[in-house]
PDB file of C-alpha atoms in Angstrom:
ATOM      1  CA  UNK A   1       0.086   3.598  -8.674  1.00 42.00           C
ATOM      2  CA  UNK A   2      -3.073   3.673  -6.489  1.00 43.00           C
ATOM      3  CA  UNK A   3      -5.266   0.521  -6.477  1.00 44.00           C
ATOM      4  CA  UNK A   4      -8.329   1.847  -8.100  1.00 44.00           C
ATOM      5  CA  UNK A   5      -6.205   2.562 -11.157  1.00 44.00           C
ATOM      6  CA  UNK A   6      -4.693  -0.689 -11.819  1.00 44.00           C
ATOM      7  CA  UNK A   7      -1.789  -1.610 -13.907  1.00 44.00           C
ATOM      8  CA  UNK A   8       0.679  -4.791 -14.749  1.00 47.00           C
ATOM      9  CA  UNK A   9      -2.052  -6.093 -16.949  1.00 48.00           C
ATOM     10  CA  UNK A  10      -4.944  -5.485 -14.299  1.00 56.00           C
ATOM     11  CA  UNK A  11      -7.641  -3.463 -15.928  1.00 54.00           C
ATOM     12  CA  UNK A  12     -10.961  -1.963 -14.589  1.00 56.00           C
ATOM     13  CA  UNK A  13     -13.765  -4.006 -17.099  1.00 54.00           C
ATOM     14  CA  UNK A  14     -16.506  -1.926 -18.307  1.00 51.00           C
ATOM     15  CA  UNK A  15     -18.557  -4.833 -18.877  1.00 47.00           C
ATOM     16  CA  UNK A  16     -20.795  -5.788 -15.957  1.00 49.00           C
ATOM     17  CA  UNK A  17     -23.929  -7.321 -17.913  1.00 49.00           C
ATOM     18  CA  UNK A  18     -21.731  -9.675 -20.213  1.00 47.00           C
ATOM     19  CA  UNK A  19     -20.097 -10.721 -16.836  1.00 49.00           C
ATOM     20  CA  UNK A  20     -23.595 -11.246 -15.131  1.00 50.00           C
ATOM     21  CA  UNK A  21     -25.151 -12.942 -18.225  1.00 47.00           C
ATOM     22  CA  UNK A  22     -22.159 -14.949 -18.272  1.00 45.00           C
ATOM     23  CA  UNK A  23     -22.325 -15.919 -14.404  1.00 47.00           C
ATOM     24  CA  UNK A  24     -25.992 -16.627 -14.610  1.00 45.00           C
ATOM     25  CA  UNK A  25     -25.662 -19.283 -16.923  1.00 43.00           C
ATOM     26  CA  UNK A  26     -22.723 -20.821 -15.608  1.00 44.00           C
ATOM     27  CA  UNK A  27     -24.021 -20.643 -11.953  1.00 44.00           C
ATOM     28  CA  UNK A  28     -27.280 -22.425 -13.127  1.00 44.00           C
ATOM     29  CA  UNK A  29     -25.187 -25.165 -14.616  1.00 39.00           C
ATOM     30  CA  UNK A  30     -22.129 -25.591 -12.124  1.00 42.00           C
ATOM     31  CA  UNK A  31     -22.330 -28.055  -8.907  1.00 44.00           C
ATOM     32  CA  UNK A  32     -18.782 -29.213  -8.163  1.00 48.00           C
ATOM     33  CA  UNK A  33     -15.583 -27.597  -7.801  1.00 44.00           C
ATOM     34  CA  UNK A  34     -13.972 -29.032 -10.620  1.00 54.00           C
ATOM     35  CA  UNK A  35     -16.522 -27.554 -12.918  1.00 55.00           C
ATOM     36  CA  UNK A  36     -16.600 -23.946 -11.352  1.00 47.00           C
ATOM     37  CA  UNK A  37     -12.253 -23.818 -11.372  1.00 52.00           C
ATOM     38  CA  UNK A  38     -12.801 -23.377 -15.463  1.00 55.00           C
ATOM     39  CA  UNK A  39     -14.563 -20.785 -15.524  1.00 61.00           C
ATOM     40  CA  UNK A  40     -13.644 -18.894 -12.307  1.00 67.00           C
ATOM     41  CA  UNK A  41     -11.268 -16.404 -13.195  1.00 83.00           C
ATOM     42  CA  UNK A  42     -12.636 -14.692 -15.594  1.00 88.00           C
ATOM     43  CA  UNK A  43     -16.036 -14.101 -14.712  1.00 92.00           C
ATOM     44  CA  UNK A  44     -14.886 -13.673 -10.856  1.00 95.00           C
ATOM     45  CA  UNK A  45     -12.659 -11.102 -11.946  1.00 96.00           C
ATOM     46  CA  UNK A  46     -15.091  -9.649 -14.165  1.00 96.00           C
ATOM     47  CA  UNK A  47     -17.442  -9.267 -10.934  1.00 97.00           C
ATOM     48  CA  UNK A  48     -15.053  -6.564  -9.528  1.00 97.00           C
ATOM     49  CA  UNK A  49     -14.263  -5.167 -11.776  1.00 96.00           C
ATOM     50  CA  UNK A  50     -11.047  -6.601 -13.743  1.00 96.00           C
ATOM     51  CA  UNK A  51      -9.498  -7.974 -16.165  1.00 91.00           C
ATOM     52  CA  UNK A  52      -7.799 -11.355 -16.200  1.00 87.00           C
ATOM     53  CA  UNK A  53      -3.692 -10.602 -16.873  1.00 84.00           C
ATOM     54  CA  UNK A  54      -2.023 -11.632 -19.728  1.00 85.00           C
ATOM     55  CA  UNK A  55       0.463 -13.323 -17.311  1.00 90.00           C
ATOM     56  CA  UNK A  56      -0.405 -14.312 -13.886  1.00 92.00           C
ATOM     57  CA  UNK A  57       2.206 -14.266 -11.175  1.00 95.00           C
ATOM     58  CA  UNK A  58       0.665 -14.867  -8.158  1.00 96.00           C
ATOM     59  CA  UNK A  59       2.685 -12.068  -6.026  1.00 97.00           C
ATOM     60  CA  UNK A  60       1.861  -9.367  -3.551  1.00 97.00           C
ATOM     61  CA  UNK A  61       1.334  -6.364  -5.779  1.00 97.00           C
ATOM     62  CA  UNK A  62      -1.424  -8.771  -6.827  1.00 97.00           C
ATOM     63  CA  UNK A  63      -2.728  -9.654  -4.316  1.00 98.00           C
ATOM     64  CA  UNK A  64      -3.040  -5.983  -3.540  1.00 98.00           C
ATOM     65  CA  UNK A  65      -5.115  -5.244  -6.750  1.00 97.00           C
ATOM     66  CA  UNK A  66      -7.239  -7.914  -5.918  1.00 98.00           C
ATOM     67  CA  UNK A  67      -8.190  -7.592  -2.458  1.00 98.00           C
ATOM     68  CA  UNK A  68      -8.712  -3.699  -2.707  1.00 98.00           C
ATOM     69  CA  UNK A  69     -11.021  -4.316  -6.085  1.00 98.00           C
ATOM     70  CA  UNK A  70     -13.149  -7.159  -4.168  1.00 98.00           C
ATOM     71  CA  UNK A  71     -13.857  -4.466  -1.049  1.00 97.00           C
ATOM     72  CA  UNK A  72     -14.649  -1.735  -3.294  1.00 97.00           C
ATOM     73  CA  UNK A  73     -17.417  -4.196  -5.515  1.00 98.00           C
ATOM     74  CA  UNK A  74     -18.670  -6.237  -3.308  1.00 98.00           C
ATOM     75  CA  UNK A  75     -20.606  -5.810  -0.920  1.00 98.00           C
ATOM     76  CA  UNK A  76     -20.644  -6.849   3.037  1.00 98.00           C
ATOM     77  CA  UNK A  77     -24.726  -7.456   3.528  1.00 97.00           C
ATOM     78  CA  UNK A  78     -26.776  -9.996   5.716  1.00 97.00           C
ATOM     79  CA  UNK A  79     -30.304  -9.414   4.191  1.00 96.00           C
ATOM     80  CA  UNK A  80     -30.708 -13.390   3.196  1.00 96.00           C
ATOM     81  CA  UNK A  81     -30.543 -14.227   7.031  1.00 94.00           C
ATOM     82  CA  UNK A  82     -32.666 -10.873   7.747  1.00 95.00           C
ATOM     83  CA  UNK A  83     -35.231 -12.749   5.044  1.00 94.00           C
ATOM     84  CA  UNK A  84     -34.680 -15.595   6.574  1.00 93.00           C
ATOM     85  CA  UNK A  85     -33.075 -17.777   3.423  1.00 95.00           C
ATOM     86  CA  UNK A  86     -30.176 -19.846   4.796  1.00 93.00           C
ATOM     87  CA  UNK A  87     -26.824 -19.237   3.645  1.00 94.00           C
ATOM     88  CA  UNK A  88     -24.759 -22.107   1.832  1.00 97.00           C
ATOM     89  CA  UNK A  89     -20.990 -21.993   1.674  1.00 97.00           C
ATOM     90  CA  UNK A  90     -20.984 -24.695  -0.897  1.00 97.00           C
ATOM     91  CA  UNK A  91     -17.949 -23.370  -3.292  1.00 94.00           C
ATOM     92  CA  UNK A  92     -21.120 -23.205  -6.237  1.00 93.00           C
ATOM     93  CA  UNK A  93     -23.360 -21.331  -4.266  1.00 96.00           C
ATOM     94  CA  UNK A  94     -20.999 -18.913  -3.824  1.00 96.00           C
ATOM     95  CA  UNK A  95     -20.344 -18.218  -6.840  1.00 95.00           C
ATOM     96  CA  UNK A  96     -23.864 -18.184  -8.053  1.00 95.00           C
ATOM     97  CA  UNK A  97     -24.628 -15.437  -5.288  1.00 97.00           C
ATOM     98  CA  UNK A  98     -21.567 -13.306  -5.630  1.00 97.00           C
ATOM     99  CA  UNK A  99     -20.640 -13.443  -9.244  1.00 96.00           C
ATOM    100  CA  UNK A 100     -23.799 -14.590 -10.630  1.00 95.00           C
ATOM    101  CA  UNK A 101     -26.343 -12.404  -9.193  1.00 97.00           C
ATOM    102  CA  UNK A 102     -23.963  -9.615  -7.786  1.00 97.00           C
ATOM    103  CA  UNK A 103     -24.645 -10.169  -4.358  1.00 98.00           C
ATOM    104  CA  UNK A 104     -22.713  -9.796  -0.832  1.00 98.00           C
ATOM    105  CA  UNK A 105     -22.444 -11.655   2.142  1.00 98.00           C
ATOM    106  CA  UNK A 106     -20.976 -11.955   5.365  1.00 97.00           C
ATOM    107  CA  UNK A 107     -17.024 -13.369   5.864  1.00 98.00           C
ATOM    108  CA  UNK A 108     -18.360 -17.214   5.655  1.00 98.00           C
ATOM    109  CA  UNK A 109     -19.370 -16.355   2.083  1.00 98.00           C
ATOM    110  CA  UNK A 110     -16.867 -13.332   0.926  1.00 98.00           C
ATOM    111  CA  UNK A 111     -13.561 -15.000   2.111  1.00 98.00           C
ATOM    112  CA  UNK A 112     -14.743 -17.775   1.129  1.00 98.00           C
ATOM    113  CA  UNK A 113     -15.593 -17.346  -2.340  1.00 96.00           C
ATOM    114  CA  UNK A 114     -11.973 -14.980  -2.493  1.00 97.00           C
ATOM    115  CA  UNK A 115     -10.302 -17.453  -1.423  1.00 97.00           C
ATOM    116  CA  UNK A 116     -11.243 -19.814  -3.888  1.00 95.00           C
ATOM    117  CA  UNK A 117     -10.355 -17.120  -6.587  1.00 96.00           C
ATOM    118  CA  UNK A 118      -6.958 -16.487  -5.226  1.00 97.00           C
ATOM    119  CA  UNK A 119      -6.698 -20.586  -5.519  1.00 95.00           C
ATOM    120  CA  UNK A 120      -7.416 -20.527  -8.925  1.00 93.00           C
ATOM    121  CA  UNK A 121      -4.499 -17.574 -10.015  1.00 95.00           C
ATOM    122  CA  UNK A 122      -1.992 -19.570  -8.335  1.00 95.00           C
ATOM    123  CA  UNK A 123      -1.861 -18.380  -4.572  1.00 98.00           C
ATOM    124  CA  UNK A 124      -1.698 -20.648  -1.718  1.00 98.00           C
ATOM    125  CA  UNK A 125      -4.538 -20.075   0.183  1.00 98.00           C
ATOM    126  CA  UNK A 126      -4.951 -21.523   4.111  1.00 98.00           C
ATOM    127  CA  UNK A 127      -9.009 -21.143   5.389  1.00 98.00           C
ATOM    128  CA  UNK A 128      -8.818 -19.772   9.492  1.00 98.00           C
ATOM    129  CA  UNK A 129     -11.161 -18.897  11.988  1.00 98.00           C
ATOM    130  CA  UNK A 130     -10.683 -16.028  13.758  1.00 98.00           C
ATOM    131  CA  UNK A 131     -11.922 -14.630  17.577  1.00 98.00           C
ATOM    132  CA  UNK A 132     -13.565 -10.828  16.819  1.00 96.00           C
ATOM    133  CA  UNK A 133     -12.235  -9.151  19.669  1.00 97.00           C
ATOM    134  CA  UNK A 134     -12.997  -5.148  18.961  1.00 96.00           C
ATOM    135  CA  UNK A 135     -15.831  -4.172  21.135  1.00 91.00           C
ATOM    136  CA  UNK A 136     -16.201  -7.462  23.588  1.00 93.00           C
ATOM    137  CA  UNK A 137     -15.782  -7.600  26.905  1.00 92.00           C
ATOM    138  CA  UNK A 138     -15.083 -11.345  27.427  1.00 95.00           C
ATOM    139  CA  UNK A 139     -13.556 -13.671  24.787  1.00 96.00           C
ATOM    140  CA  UNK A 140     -15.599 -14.553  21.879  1.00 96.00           C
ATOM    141  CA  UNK A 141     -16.413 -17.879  20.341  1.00 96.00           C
ATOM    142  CA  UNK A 142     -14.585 -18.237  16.928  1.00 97.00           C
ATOM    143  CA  UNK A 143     -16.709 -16.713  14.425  1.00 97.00           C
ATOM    144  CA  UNK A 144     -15.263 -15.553  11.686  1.00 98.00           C
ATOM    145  CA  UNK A 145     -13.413 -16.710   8.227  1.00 98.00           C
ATOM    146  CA  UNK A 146     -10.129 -15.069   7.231  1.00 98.00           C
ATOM    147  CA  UNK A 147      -7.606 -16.256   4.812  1.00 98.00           C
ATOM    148  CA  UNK A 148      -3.752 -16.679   5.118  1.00 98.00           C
ATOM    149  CA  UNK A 149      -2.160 -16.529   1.559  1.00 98.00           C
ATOM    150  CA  UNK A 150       1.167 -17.727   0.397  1.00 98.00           C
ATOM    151  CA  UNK A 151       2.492 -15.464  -2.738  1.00 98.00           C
ATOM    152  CA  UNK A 152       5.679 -15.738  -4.565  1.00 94.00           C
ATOM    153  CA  UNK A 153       7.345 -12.930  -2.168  1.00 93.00           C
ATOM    154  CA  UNK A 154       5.715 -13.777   1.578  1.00 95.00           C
ATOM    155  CA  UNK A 155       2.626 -14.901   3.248  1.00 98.00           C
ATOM    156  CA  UNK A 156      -0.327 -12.570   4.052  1.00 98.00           C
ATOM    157  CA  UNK A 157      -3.537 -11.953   5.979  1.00 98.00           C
ATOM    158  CA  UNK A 158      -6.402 -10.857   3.190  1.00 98.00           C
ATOM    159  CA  UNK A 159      -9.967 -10.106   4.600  1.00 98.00           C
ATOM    160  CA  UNK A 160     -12.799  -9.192   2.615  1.00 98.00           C
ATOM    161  CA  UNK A 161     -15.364  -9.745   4.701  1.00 97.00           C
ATOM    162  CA  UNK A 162     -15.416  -7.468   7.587  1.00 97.00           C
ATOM    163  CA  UNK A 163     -18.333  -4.409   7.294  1.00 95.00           C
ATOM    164  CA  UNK A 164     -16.625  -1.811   9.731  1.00 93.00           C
ATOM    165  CA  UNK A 165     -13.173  -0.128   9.076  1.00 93.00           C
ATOM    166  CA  UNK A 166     -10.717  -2.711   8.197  1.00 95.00           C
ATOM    167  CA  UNK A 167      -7.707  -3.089   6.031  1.00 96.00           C
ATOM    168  CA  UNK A 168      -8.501  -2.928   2.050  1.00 97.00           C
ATOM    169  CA  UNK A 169      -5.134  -4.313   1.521  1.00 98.00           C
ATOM    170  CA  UNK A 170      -3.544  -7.393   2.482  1.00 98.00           C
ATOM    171  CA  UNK A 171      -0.893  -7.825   5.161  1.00 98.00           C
ATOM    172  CA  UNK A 172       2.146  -9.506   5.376  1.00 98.00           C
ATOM    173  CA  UNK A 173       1.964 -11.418   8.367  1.00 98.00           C
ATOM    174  CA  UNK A 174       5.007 -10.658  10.453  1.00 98.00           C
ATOM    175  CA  UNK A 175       5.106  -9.425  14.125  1.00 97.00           C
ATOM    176  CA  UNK A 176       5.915  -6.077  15.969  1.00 96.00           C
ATOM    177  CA  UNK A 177       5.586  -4.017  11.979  1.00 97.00           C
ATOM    178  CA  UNK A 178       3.240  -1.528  11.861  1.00 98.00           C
ATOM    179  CA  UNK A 179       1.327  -1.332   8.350  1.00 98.00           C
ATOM    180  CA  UNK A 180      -0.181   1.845   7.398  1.00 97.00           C
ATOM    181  CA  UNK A 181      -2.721   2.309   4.651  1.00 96.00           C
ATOM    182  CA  UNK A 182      -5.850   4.592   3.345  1.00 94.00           C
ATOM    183  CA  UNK A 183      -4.806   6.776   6.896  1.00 92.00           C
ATOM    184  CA  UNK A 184      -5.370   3.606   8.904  1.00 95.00           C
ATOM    185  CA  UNK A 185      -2.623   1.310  10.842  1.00 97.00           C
ATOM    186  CA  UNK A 186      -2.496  -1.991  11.415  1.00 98.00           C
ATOM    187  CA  UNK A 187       0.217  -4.519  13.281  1.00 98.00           C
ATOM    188  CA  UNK A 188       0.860  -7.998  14.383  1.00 98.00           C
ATOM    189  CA  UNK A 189       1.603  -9.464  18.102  1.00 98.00           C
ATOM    190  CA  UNK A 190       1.724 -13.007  18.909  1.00 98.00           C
ATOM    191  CA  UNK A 191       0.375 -14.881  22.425  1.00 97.00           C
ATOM    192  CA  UNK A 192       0.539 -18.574  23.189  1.00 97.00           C
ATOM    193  CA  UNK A 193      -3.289 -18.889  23.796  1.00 97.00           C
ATOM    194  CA  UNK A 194      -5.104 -16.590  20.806  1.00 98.00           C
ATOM    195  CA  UNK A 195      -1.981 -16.743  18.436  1.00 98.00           C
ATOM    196  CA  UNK A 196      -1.763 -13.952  15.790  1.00 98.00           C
ATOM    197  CA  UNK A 197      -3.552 -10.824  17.297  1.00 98.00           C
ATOM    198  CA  UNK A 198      -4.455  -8.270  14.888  1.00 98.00           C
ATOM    199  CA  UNK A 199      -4.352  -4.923  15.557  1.00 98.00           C
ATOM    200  CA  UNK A 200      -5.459  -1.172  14.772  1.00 98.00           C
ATOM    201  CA  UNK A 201      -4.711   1.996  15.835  1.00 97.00           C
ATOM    202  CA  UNK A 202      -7.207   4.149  17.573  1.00 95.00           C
ATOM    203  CA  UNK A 203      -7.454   7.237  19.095  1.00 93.00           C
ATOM    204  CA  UNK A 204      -4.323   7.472  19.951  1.00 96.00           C
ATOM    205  CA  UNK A 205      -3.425   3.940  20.835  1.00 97.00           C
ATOM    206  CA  UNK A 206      -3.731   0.556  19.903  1.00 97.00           C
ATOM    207  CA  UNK A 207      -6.591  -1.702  20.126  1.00 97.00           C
ATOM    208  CA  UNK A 208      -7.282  -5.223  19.636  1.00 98.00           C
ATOM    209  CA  UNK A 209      -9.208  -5.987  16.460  1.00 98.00           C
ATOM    210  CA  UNK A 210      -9.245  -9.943  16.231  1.00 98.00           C
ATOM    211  CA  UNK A 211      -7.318 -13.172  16.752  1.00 98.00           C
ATOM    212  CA  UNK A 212      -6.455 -16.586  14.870  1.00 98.00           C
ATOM    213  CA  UNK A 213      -4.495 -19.411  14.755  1.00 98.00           C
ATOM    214  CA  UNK A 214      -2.847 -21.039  12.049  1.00 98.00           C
ATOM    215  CA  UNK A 215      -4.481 -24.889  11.863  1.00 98.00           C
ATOM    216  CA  UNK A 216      -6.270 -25.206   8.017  1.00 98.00           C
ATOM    217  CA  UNK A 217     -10.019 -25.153   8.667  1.00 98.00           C
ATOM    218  CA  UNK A 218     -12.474 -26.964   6.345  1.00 98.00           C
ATOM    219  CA  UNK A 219     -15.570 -25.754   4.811  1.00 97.00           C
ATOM    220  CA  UNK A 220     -17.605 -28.197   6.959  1.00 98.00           C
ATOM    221  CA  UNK A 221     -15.865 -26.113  10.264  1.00 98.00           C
ATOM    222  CA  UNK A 222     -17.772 -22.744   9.378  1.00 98.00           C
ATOM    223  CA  UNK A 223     -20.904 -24.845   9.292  1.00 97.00           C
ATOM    224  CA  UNK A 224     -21.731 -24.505  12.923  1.00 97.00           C
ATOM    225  CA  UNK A 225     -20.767 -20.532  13.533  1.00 97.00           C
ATOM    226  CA  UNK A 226     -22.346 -19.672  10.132  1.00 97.00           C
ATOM    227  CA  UNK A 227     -25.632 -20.624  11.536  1.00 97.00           C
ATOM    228  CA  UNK A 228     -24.870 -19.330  14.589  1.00 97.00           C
ATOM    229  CA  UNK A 229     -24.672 -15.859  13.519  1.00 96.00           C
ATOM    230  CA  UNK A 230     -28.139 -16.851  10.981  1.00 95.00           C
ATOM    231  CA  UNK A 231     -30.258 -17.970  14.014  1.00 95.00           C
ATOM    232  CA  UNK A 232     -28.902 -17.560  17.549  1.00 96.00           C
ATOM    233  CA  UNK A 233     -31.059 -15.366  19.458  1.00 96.00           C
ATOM    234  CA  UNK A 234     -27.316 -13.324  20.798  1.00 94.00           C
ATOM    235  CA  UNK A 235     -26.412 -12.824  17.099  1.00 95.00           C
ATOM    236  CA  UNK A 236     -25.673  -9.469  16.270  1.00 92.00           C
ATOM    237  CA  UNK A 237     -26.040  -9.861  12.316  1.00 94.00           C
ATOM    238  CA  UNK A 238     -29.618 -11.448  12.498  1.00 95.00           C
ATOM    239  CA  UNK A 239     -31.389  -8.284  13.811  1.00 94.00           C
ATOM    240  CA  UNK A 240     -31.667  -5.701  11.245  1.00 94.00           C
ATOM    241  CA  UNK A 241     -30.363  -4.873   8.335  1.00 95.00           C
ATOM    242  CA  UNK A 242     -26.530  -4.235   7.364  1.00 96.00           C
ATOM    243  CA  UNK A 243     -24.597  -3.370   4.506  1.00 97.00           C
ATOM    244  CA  UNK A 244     -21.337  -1.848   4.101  1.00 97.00           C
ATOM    245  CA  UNK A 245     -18.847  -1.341   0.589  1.00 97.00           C
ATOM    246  CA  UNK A 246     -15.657   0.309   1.253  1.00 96.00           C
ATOM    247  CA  UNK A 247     -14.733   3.008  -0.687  1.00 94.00           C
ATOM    248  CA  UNK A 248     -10.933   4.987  -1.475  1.00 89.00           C
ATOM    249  CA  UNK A 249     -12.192   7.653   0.887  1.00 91.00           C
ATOM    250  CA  UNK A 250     -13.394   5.441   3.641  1.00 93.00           C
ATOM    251  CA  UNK A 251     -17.118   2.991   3.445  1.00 96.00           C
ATOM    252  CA  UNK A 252     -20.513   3.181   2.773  1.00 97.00           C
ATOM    253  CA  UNK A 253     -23.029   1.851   5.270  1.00 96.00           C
ATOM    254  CA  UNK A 254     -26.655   0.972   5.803  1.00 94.00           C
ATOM    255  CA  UNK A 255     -27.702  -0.040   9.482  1.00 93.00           C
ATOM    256  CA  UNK A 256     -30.933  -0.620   9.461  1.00 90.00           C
ATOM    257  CA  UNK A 257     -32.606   2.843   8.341  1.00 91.00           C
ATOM    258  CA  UNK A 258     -29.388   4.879   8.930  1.00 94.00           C
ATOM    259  CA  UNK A 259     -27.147   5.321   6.033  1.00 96.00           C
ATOM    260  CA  UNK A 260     -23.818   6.709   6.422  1.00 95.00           C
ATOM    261  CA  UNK A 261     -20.828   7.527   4.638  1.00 96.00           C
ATOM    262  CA  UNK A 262     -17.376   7.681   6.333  1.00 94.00           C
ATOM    263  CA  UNK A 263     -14.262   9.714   5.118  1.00 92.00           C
ATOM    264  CA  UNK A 264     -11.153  10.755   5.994  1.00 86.00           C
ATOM    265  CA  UNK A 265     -13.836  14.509   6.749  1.00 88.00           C
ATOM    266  CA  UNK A 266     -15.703  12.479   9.251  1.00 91.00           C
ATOM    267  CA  UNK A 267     -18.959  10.759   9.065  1.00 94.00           C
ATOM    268  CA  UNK A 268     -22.400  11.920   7.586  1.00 94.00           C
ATOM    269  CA  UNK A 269     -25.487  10.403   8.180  1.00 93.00           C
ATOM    270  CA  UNK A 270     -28.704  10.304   6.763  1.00 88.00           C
TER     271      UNK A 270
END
């Protein structure tokens, strides 16, 4: 059964302005973490797009459901730091800006706030920081949120907050397996110095996409690259704007003034 036609309870919700009248209330009332866990669930599944299951089993068929619905709803977009309005990763201004008020973000804010919904179904969830190694010349600073998940039948790498191709699926994190999805193909090495390497196949050959290691990172340890990439002057995310939403067939994008849609076809622009 594909994703975007979820079963085992999952349901595509109809919904959305019950959801966002719900979230708008409850994100102008909730400050701490304890209040925001009761009412999580079902408004955060509401915002993309599904139902809560009658019985939860925190598993990787899941997980699968989950991760795929996020990327296809919600949106990968830096227009507050393009506006200049700092970003909070406080777990309640997360939710207030991505189920509340239907925004996006960048990985700080998308993992983030996913990762606090997988916490509240049951997963074990393990915040990262990650090297982005496609494209650079030299190695990066560490720069970027991703989550490590424990479910009933293995641990996995989930991502939700990456705007170029990327997996919409989460992987199992095991070396030397390639993991093909959506026409795309993804695998696992390990190194004593960057740890887990992630890669994807390109063009014919494989490619270097990015790196992490496995010690638990607090919210307080985004702090510093989160307002790196809002206000460094080398930033690339701070320059104009970008969007991306992932779609079955491929993504949508906005760079700037160029929109473009990407399929299995090839790429149009406009």
């Amino acid at each position: 059964q594909r994703p975007d036609q979820p079963g085992d309870g999952v349901r595509r919700r109809d919904d959305g302005a019950q959801c966002v009248a719900a979230g708008v209330a409850f994100g102008a009332m909730a400050r701490t973490v304890d209040e925001i866990g009761a009412a999580v669930p079902a408004l955060a599944l509401a915002r993309i797009g599904l139902e809560r299951p009658r019985e939860i089993v925190p598993d990787a068929a899941l997980l699968r459901k989950l991760q795929y619905a996020h990327c296809t709803t919600v949106p990968y977009e830096n227009l507050d730091m393009i506006q200049g309005v700092p970003t909070s990763l406080d777990p309640g201004a997360l939710f207030d800006k991505i189920v509340a008020r239907r925004r996006g973000g960048l990985c700080f804010e998308l993992n983030g706030g996913f990762g606090a919904l997988l916490k509240e179904l049951g997963y074990g969830v393990t915040h990262v920081a990650a090297r982005f190694l496609r494209g650079e010349t030299s190695l990066p600073m560490r720069r970027h949120r991703v989550l490590l998940v424990e479910a009933a039948d293995g641990m996995w790498l989930c991502d939700v907050g990456i705007g170029q191709s990327c997996p919409r699926e989460p992987l199992r994190l095991l070396e030397h397996e390639e993991q093909p999805q959506f026409g795309e193909n993804y695998a696992f090495r390990k190194e004593p110095f960057l740890g887990w390497v992630l890669m994807d196949f390109h063009k014919g050959a494989w490619r270097d996409f990015y790196s992490f290691t496995e010690e638990p990172q607090l919210i307080v340890d985004f702090i510093a690259p989160n307002f790196y990439c809002e206000r460094h002057p080398d930033s690339p995310f701070n320059k104009r704007e970008m969007f991306s939403l992932k779609t079955a067939e491929g993504r949508i994008t906005l760079d700037g003034n160029v929109y473009k849609e990407f399929t299995a076809a090839g790429v149009t622009a406009r």
